[in-house]
mmCIF file of C-alpha atoms and ligand atoms in Angstrom:
data_model
loop_
_atom_site.group_PDB
_atom_site.id
_atom_site.type_symbol
_atom_site.label_atom_id
_atom_site.label_comp_id
_atom_site.label_asym_id
_atom_site.label_seq_id
_atom_site.Cartn_x
_atom_site.Cartn_y
_atom_site.Cartn_z
ATOM 1 C CA MET A 1 103.789 85.026 93.412
ATOM 2 C CA ARG A 2 105.375 88.406 93.405
ATOM 3 C CA ILE A 3 103.945 91.398 91.589
ATOM 4 C CA ILE A 4 105.546 94.849 91.173
ATOM 5 C CA GLN A 5 103.382 97.954 90.599
ATOM 6 C CA ILE A 6 105.139 100.877 88.948
ATOM 7 C CA SER A 7 103.456 104.145 88.019
ATOM 8 C CA ASP A 8 103.953 107.481 86.387
ATOM 9 C CA THR A 9 107.216 106.782 84.550
ATOM 10 C CA HIS A 10 106.524 109.709 82.134
ATOM 11 C CA LEU A 11 108.848 108.426 79.379
ATOM 12 C CA SER A 12 109.524 110.011 76.001
ATOM 13 C CA PRO A 13 112.227 109.865 73.426
ATOM 14 C CA GLY A 14 111.853 113.588 72.750
ATOM 15 C CA LYS A 15 111.571 114.839 76.392
ATOM 16 C CA GLN A 16 114.225 113.126 78.445
ATOM 17 C CA GLN A 17 113.873 115.168 81.621
ATOM 18 C CA PHE A 18 112.946 112.098 83.659
ATOM 19 C CA ALA A 19 114.631 109.384 81.558
ATOM 20 C CA GLY A 20 117.464 109.064 84.114
ATOM 21 C CA ASN A 21 115.040 107.318 86.503
ATOM 22 C CA TRP A 22 114.293 104.473 84.114
ATOM 23 C CA PRO A 23 117.674 102.586 84.363
ATOM 24 C CA PRO A 24 117.625 102.383 88.217
ATOM 25 C CA LEU A 25 113.944 101.358 88.161
ATOM 26 C CA ALA A 26 114.575 98.637 85.523
ATOM 27 C CA ALA A 27 117.646 97.351 87.490
ATOM 28 C CA TRP A 28 115.655 97.177 90.694
ATOM 29 C CA ILE A 29 112.751 95.336 88.967
ATOM 30 C CA ALA A 30 115.308 92.774 87.588
ATOM 31 C CA GLU A 31 116.630 92.229 91.096
ATOM 32 C CA GLN A 32 113.178 91.677 92.524
ATOM 33 C CA ARG A 33 112.400 88.927 89.996
ATOM 34 C CA PRO A 34 108.692 89.583 89.854
ATOM 35 C CA ASP A 35 106.251 87.279 88.017
ATOM 36 C CA LEU A 36 104.314 90.280 86.734
ATOM 37 C CA VAL A 37 104.726 94.030 86.498
ATOM 38 C CA ILE A 38 101.647 96.261 86.553
ATOM 39 C CA HIS A 39 102.024 99.845 85.279
ATOM 40 C CA THR A 40 99.294 102.085 86.567
ATOM 41 C CA GLY A 41 99.580 104.719 83.879
ATOM 42 C CA ASP A 42 101.223 107.913 82.709
ATOM 43 C CA VAL A 43 103.672 105.545 81.149
ATOM 44 C CA THR A 44 104.472 108.377 78.739
ATOM 45 C CA VAL A 45 105.091 112.126 78.803
ATOM 46 C CA ASP A 46 102.501 112.647 76.039
ATOM 47 C CA GLY A 47 101.359 109.462 74.463
ATOM 48 C CA ALA A 48 97.928 110.979 74.072
ATOM 49 C CA ASP A 49 99.281 113.084 71.209
ATOM 50 C CA ILE A 50 102.666 111.553 70.289
ATOM 51 C CA ASP A 51 102.699 108.000 69.022
ATOM 52 C CA GLU A 52 106.459 107.804 69.379
ATOM 53 C CA ASP A 53 106.140 108.277 73.185
ATOM 54 C CA LEU A 54 103.898 105.195 73.356
ATOM 55 C CA ARG A 55 106.190 103.208 71.101
ATOM 56 C CA HIS A 56 109.322 104.128 73.083
ATOM 57 C CA ALA A 57 107.676 103.421 76.518
ATOM 58 C CA ALA A 58 106.358 100.093 75.362
ATOM 59 C CA ALA A 59 109.765 99.068 74.065
ATOM 60 C CA LEU A 60 111.311 99.920 77.420
ATOM 61 C CA MET A 61 108.633 97.968 79.221
ATOM 62 C CA ARG A 62 109.264 94.958 76.954
ATOM 63 C CA SER A 63 113.008 95.314 77.638
ATOM 64 C CA LEU A 64 112.354 94.422 81.262
ATOM 65 C CA GLY A 65 111.949 90.810 80.193
ATOM 66 C CA VAL A 66 109.025 90.357 82.633
ATOM 67 C CA ARG A 67 105.441 89.925 81.718
ATOM 68 C CA PHE A 68 103.552 93.190 82.191
ATOM 69 C CA ARG A 69 100.118 94.721 82.067
ATOM 70 C CA GLY A 70 99.160 98.397 82.005
ATOM 71 C CA VAL A 71 96.272 100.693 82.458
ATOM 72 C CA PRO A 72 96.398 104.139 80.785
ATOM 73 C CA GLY A 73 96.824 107.429 82.419
ATOM 74 C CA ASN A 74 95.642 110.877 81.369
ATOM 75 C CA HIS A 75 98.965 111.609 79.640
ATOM 76 C CA ASP A 76 98.706 108.309 77.676
ATOM 77 C CA VAL A 77 95.116 108.507 76.257
ATOM 78 C CA GLY A 78 93.788 111.915 77.268
ATOM 79 C CA ASP A 79 91.430 112.998 80.020
ATOM 80 C CA PRO A 80 87.627 113.126 80.033
ATOM 81 C CA GLY A 81 86.432 116.658 79.369
ATOM 82 C CA HIS A 82 89.912 117.990 78.644
ATOM 83 C CA PRO A 83 89.706 120.957 76.162
ATOM 84 C CA ARG A 84 92.556 119.771 73.968
ATOM 85 C CA GLN A 85 93.147 116.150 74.881
ATOM 86 C CA SER A 86 89.895 114.319 75.423
ATOM 87 C CA VAL A 87 89.725 110.543 75.447
ATOM 88 C CA THR A 88 88.936 109.498 71.884
ATOM 89 C CA ALA A 89 88.547 106.203 70.150
ATOM 90 C CA GLU A 90 91.741 106.932 68.219
ATOM 91 C CA ARG A 91 93.783 107.564 71.309
ATOM 92 C CA LEU A 92 92.444 104.404 72.924
ATOM 93 C CA ALA A 93 93.289 102.382 69.825
ATOM 94 C CA ARG A 94 96.808 103.696 69.910
ATOM 95 C CA TRP A 95 97.230 102.635 73.521
ATOM 96 C CA ARG A 96 95.906 99.160 72.701
ATOM 97 C CA ALA A 97 98.234 98.860 69.737
ATOM 98 C CA HIS A 98 101.306 99.449 71.930
ATOM 99 C CA PHE A 99 100.303 98.187 75.395
ATOM 100 C CA GLY A 100 97.449 95.786 74.803
ATOM 101 C CA PRO A 101 93.963 96.031 76.392
ATOM 102 C CA ASP A 102 93.191 99.044 78.519
ATOM 103 C CA ARG A 103 91.183 96.854 80.890
ATOM 104 C CA TRP A 104 91.989 93.249 81.904
ATOM 105 C CA VAL A 105 91.381 90.538 84.453
ATOM 106 C CA GLU A 106 93.851 87.993 85.686
ATOM 107 C CA ASP A 107 93.531 85.382 88.434
ATOM 108 C CA VAL A 108 96.567 84.750 90.572
ATOM 109 C CA ALA A 109 96.161 82.085 93.226
ATOM 110 C CA GLY A 110 93.218 83.230 95.340
ATOM 111 C CA VAL A 111 93.162 86.794 94.018
ATOM 112 C CA ARG A 112 91.457 88.259 91.012
ATOM 113 C CA LEU A 113 93.394 91.260 89.608
ATOM 114 C CA ILE A 114 91.391 93.729 87.621
ATOM 115 C CA GLY A 115 92.882 96.502 85.564
ATOM 116 C CA LEU A 116 90.540 99.454 84.815
ATOM 117 C CA ASN A 117 90.766 102.300 82.413
ATOM 118 C CA ALA A 118 90.028 105.220 84.745
ATOM 119 C CA MET A 119 90.151 107.674 81.837
ATOM 120 C CA LEU A 120 86.750 106.416 80.682
ATOM 121 C CA PHE A 121 85.002 107.245 83.970
ATOM 122 C CA GLY A 122 82.610 110.123 83.439
ATOM 123 C CA THR A 123 83.029 110.332 79.628
ATOM 124 C CA GLY A 124 79.395 109.212 79.240
ATOM 125 C CA ASP A 125 80.221 107.485 75.992
ATOM 126 C CA ALA A 126 79.679 103.959 74.728
ATOM 127 C CA GLN A 127 83.175 102.711 75.690
ATOM 128 C CA GLU A 128 82.522 103.668 79.303
ATOM 129 C CA ALA A 129 79.292 101.656 79.309
ATOM 130 C CA VAL A 130 81.044 98.710 77.734
ATOM 131 C CA GLN A 131 83.711 98.750 80.455
ATOM 132 C CA ALA A 132 81.053 99.074 83.195
ATOM 133 C CA ALA A 133 79.208 95.998 81.947
ATOM 134 C CA TRP A 134 82.438 94.088 81.605
ATOM 135 C CA LEU A 135 83.442 95.077 85.159
ATOM 136 C CA ASP A 136 80.082 93.860 86.538
ATOM 137 C CA ALA A 137 80.628 90.526 84.799
ATOM 138 C CA VAL A 138 84.208 89.975 85.966
ATOM 139 C CA MET A 139 83.189 90.973 89.508
ATOM 140 C CA ASP A 140 80.362 88.479 89.507
ATOM 141 C CA GLY A 141 82.693 85.873 88.088
ATOM 142 C CA ALA A 142 85.308 86.188 90.874
ATOM 143 C CA ASP A 143 84.003 83.030 92.506
ATOM 144 C CA GLY A 144 84.993 83.852 96.041
ATOM 145 C CA ARG A 145 88.450 85.163 95.183
ATOM 146 C CA GLN A 146 89.797 88.333 96.773
ATOM 147 C CA ILE A 147 89.521 91.221 94.311
ATOM 148 C CA ALA A 148 92.191 93.862 93.641
ATOM 149 C CA TRP A 149 91.630 96.863 91.351
ATOM 150 C CA PHE A 150 94.410 98.703 89.576
ATOM 151 C CA LEU A 151 93.695 102.057 87.971
ATOM 152 C CA HIS A 152 95.448 105.313 87.252
ATOM 153 C CA ARG A 153 93.370 107.949 89.024
ATOM 154 C CA PRO A 154 92.414 107.400 92.673
ATOM 155 C CA LEU A 155 88.669 107.219 93.416
ATOM 156 C CA PHE A 156 89.030 109.967 96.035
ATOM 157 C CA ILE A 157 91.610 112.015 97.955
ATOM 158 C CA ASN A 158 90.264 112.304 101.475
ATOM 159 C CA THR A 159 86.793 110.830 101.726
ATOM 160 C CA PRO A 160 84.509 108.928 99.307
ATOM 161 C CA ASP A 161 81.818 111.629 99.665
ATOM 162 C CA GLU A 162 84.050 114.590 98.980
ATOM 163 C CA PRO A 163 83.039 117.004 96.184
ATOM 164 C CA ASP A 164 84.718 117.119 92.794
ATOM 165 C CA THR A 165 88.472 117.444 93.216
ATOM 166 C CA GLY A 166 88.972 118.400 89.567
ATOM 167 C CA TYR A 167 92.074 116.867 88.041
ATOM 168 C CA TRP A 168 93.081 114.831 91.040
ATOM 169 C CA SER A 169 90.434 112.096 91.574
ATOM 170 C CA VAL A 170 87.536 110.344 89.899
ATOM 171 C CA LYS A 171 84.359 112.543 89.567
ATOM 172 C CA PRO A 172 81.730 112.106 92.316
ATOM 173 C CA GLN A 173 79.137 110.277 90.205
ATOM 174 C CA PRO A 174 81.225 107.497 88.714
ATOM 175 C CA ARG A 175 83.106 107.372 92.036
ATOM 176 C CA ALA A 176 79.900 106.606 93.942
ATOM 177 C CA GLN A 177 78.958 103.800 91.579
ATOM 178 C CA LEU A 178 82.473 102.232 91.824
ATOM 179 C CA ILE A 179 82.570 102.489 95.612
ATOM 180 C CA GLU A 180 79.127 100.851 95.774
ATOM 181 C CA LEU A 181 80.352 98.034 93.472
ATOM 182 C CA ALA A 182 83.554 97.621 95.569
ATOM 183 C CA ARG A 183 81.458 97.425 98.731
ATOM 184 C CA ARG A 184 79.071 94.846 97.264
ATOM 185 C CA HIS A 185 81.968 92.583 96.262
ATOM 186 C CA SER A 186 84.226 93.206 99.190
ATOM 187 C CA VAL A 187 87.113 94.445 97.018
ATOM 188 C CA ALA A 188 90.241 94.045 99.097
ATOM 189 C CA LEU A 189 92.614 96.459 97.360
ATOM 190 C CA ILE A 190 92.249 99.567 95.192
ATOM 191 C CA ALA A 191 95.633 100.600 93.831
ATOM 192 C CA SER A 192 96.193 103.742 91.861
ATOM 193 C CA GLY A 193 98.900 106.161 90.666
ATOM 194 C CA HIS A 194 98.497 109.684 89.228
ATOM 195 C CA LEU A 195 99.098 111.706 92.407
ATOM 196 C CA HIS A 196 102.884 111.120 92.436
ATOM 197 C CA LYS A 197 102.590 110.438 96.210
ATOM 198 C CA ALA A 198 103.051 107.298 98.281
ATOM 199 C CA HIS A 199 100.183 106.528 100.639
ATOM 200 C CA GLU A 200 98.188 103.661 102.002
ATOM 201 C CA PHE A 201 95.127 103.653 104.226
ATOM 202 C CA ARG A 202 92.132 101.510 105.013
ATOM 203 C CA HIS A 203 88.581 102.665 104.442
ATOM 204 C CA ASP A 204 85.469 100.490 104.919
ATOM 205 C CA GLY A 205 87.648 97.414 105.127
ATOM 206 C CA ARG A 206 89.542 98.047 101.911
ATOM 207 C CA LEU A 207 93.168 98.888 101.388
ATOM 208 C CA TYR A 208 93.613 101.956 99.235
ATOM 209 C CA LEU A 209 97.183 102.263 98.002
ATOM 210 C CA TRP A 210 98.641 105.287 96.107
ATOM 211 C CA ALA A 211 101.725 103.974 94.268
ATOM 212 C CA PRO A 212 104.507 106.502 94.125
ATOM 213 C CA ALA A 213 105.679 107.756 90.765
ATOM 214 C CA SER A 214 109.136 106.821 89.526
ATOM 215 C CA ALA A 215 109.622 109.892 87.293
ATOM 216 C CA PHE A 216 109.100 113.080 89.407
ATOM 217 C CA LEU A 217 107.501 114.650 92.390
ATOM 218 C CA VAL A 218 104.826 117.350 92.218
ATOM 219 C CA GLY A 219 105.958 120.442 94.144
ATOM 220 C CA PRO A 220 104.124 123.384 95.620
ATOM 221 C CA GLY A 221 104.082 125.295 92.333
ATOM 222 C CA MET A 222 101.557 122.863 90.789
ATOM 223 C CA ASN A 223 98.544 123.893 92.863
ATOM 224 C CA ALA A 224 97.668 120.439 94.027
ATOM 225 C CA PRO A 225 95.128 120.411 96.830
ATOM 226 C CA LEU A 226 96.241 119.623 100.327
ATOM 227 C CA MET A 227 96.414 115.798 100.437
ATOM 228 C CA PRO A 228 97.873 113.102 102.579
ATOM 229 C CA GLY A 229 100.738 110.875 101.568
ATOM 230 C CA GLU A 230 104.530 111.098 101.248
ATOM 231 C CA ASN A 231 106.436 112.982 98.652
ATOM 232 C CA ARG A 232 108.659 110.212 97.571
ATOM 233 C CA LEU A 233 109.442 108.142 94.461
ATOM 234 C CA GLY A 234 109.417 104.327 94.443
ATOM 235 C CA ALA A 235 107.264 101.314 93.543
ATOM 236 C CA VAL A 236 105.114 98.705 95.223
ATOM 237 C CA ILE A 237 105.740 95.007 95.859
ATOM 238 C CA TYR A 238 102.754 92.673 96.257
ATOM 239 C CA THR A 239 103.103 89.191 97.592
ATOM 240 C CA ILE A 240 100.244 86.742 96.847
ATOM 241 C CA ASP A 241 100.059 83.522 98.765
ATOM 242 C CA GLY A 242 96.750 81.684 98.256
ATOM 243 C CA PRO A 243 94.049 84.204 99.267
ATOM 244 C CA ARG A 244 96.659 86.394 101.059
ATOM 245 C CA LEU A 245 97.667 89.661 99.454
ATOM 246 C CA GLU A 246 100.364 91.772 101.020
ATOM 247 C CA ALA A 247 101.482 95.220 99.800
ATOM 248 C CA GLU A 248 104.690 97.070 100.580
ATOM 249 C CA ILE A 249 105.602 100.515 99.200
ATOM 250 C CA ALA A 250 109.269 100.098 98.349
ATOM 251 C CA HIS A 251 112.314 102.291 98.065
ATOM 252 C CA VAL A 252 113.970 102.050 94.673
ATOM 253 C CA PRO A 253 117.668 102.952 94.967
ATOM 254 C CA GLY A 254 119.019 105.517 92.556
ATOM 255 C CA LEU A 255 115.810 107.358 91.690
ATOM 256 C CA VAL A 256 116.430 111.118 91.550
ATOM 257 C CA PRO A 257 113.534 113.156 92.964
ATOM 258 C CA TYR A 258 113.096 115.483 90.025
ATOM 259 C CA LEU A 259 110.537 118.181 90.726
ATOM 260 C CA LEU A 260 107.969 118.834 87.968
ATOM 261 C CA ASP A 261 107.871 122.533 89.035
ATOM 262 C CA ASP A 262 111.412 122.981 87.732
ATOM 263 C CA VAL A 263 110.807 121.741 84.155
ATOM 264 C CA VAL A 264 107.031 122.028 83.688
ATOM 265 C CA GLU A 265 107.213 124.657 80.964
ATOM 266 C CA GLU A 266 109.538 122.361 78.892
ATOM 267 C CA VAL A 267 107.671 119.118 79.564
ATOM 268 C CA TYR A 268 104.042 120.311 79.741
ATOM 269 C CA PRO A 269 103.983 123.819 78.234
ATOM 270 C CA ARG A 270 100.758 125.687 78.677
ATOM 271 C CA HIS A 271 99.006 126.326 75.361
HETATM 272 FE FE1 LIG B 1 101.675 111.288 86.376
HETATM 273 FE FE1 LIG B 2 98.133 111.223 85.723
#
């Protein structure tokens, strides 16, 4: 069983700045002949506000001709506590209408894949509690399988006990609960997107994998904190054989390393 993880495609029919990276990505996926594609969010430039972005991106995903699942990113459904784009029931409903559930579980051989909506962490609302109860249940039901989590925002940047990193990782309180849950159930893999960097490391026996974006890189003008990882575009290939799960960050030929810094005022103008 072969699974491809892609992330941060930032697609939009209205803002085509990164659209040139979709055809080479789609061609590469076709060549890889995966059984499943997992998109870890920021599928769109601005699906949180523009329905057409979600519709367009979902149509492109369907055009791959491969079964896919997705979890939303901040640009798809909004961000907890964001002054103009918070996560609302309406935004979540729009995501589900185009991409299906924002959380899911799927057993593949000896591995249980779990997709999580990281945009609910720390909202404190009913949907967050519903997801947390669901997560407990699907973790308890893993029945000895290896467990792999897929979510947009990484749990942490450098260490699990680091303070709030703001935009870049999950807030300390929900993070601590998730790490405790992962520890209790020996989660094998926590795969994320969002940072537009490629990185993998082990911590407390778990593989943490930051999938590279396929749309653009984040340059020095974006005030990101100092963080590890490689500034490169690409995707991730997972091979599952029984209980064995192997991950490889892959080069995708033809991707152009656009820099967000060069076009940020057109793509994400400050209000
Ligand atoms: Fe992104
Ligand atoms: Fe993001």
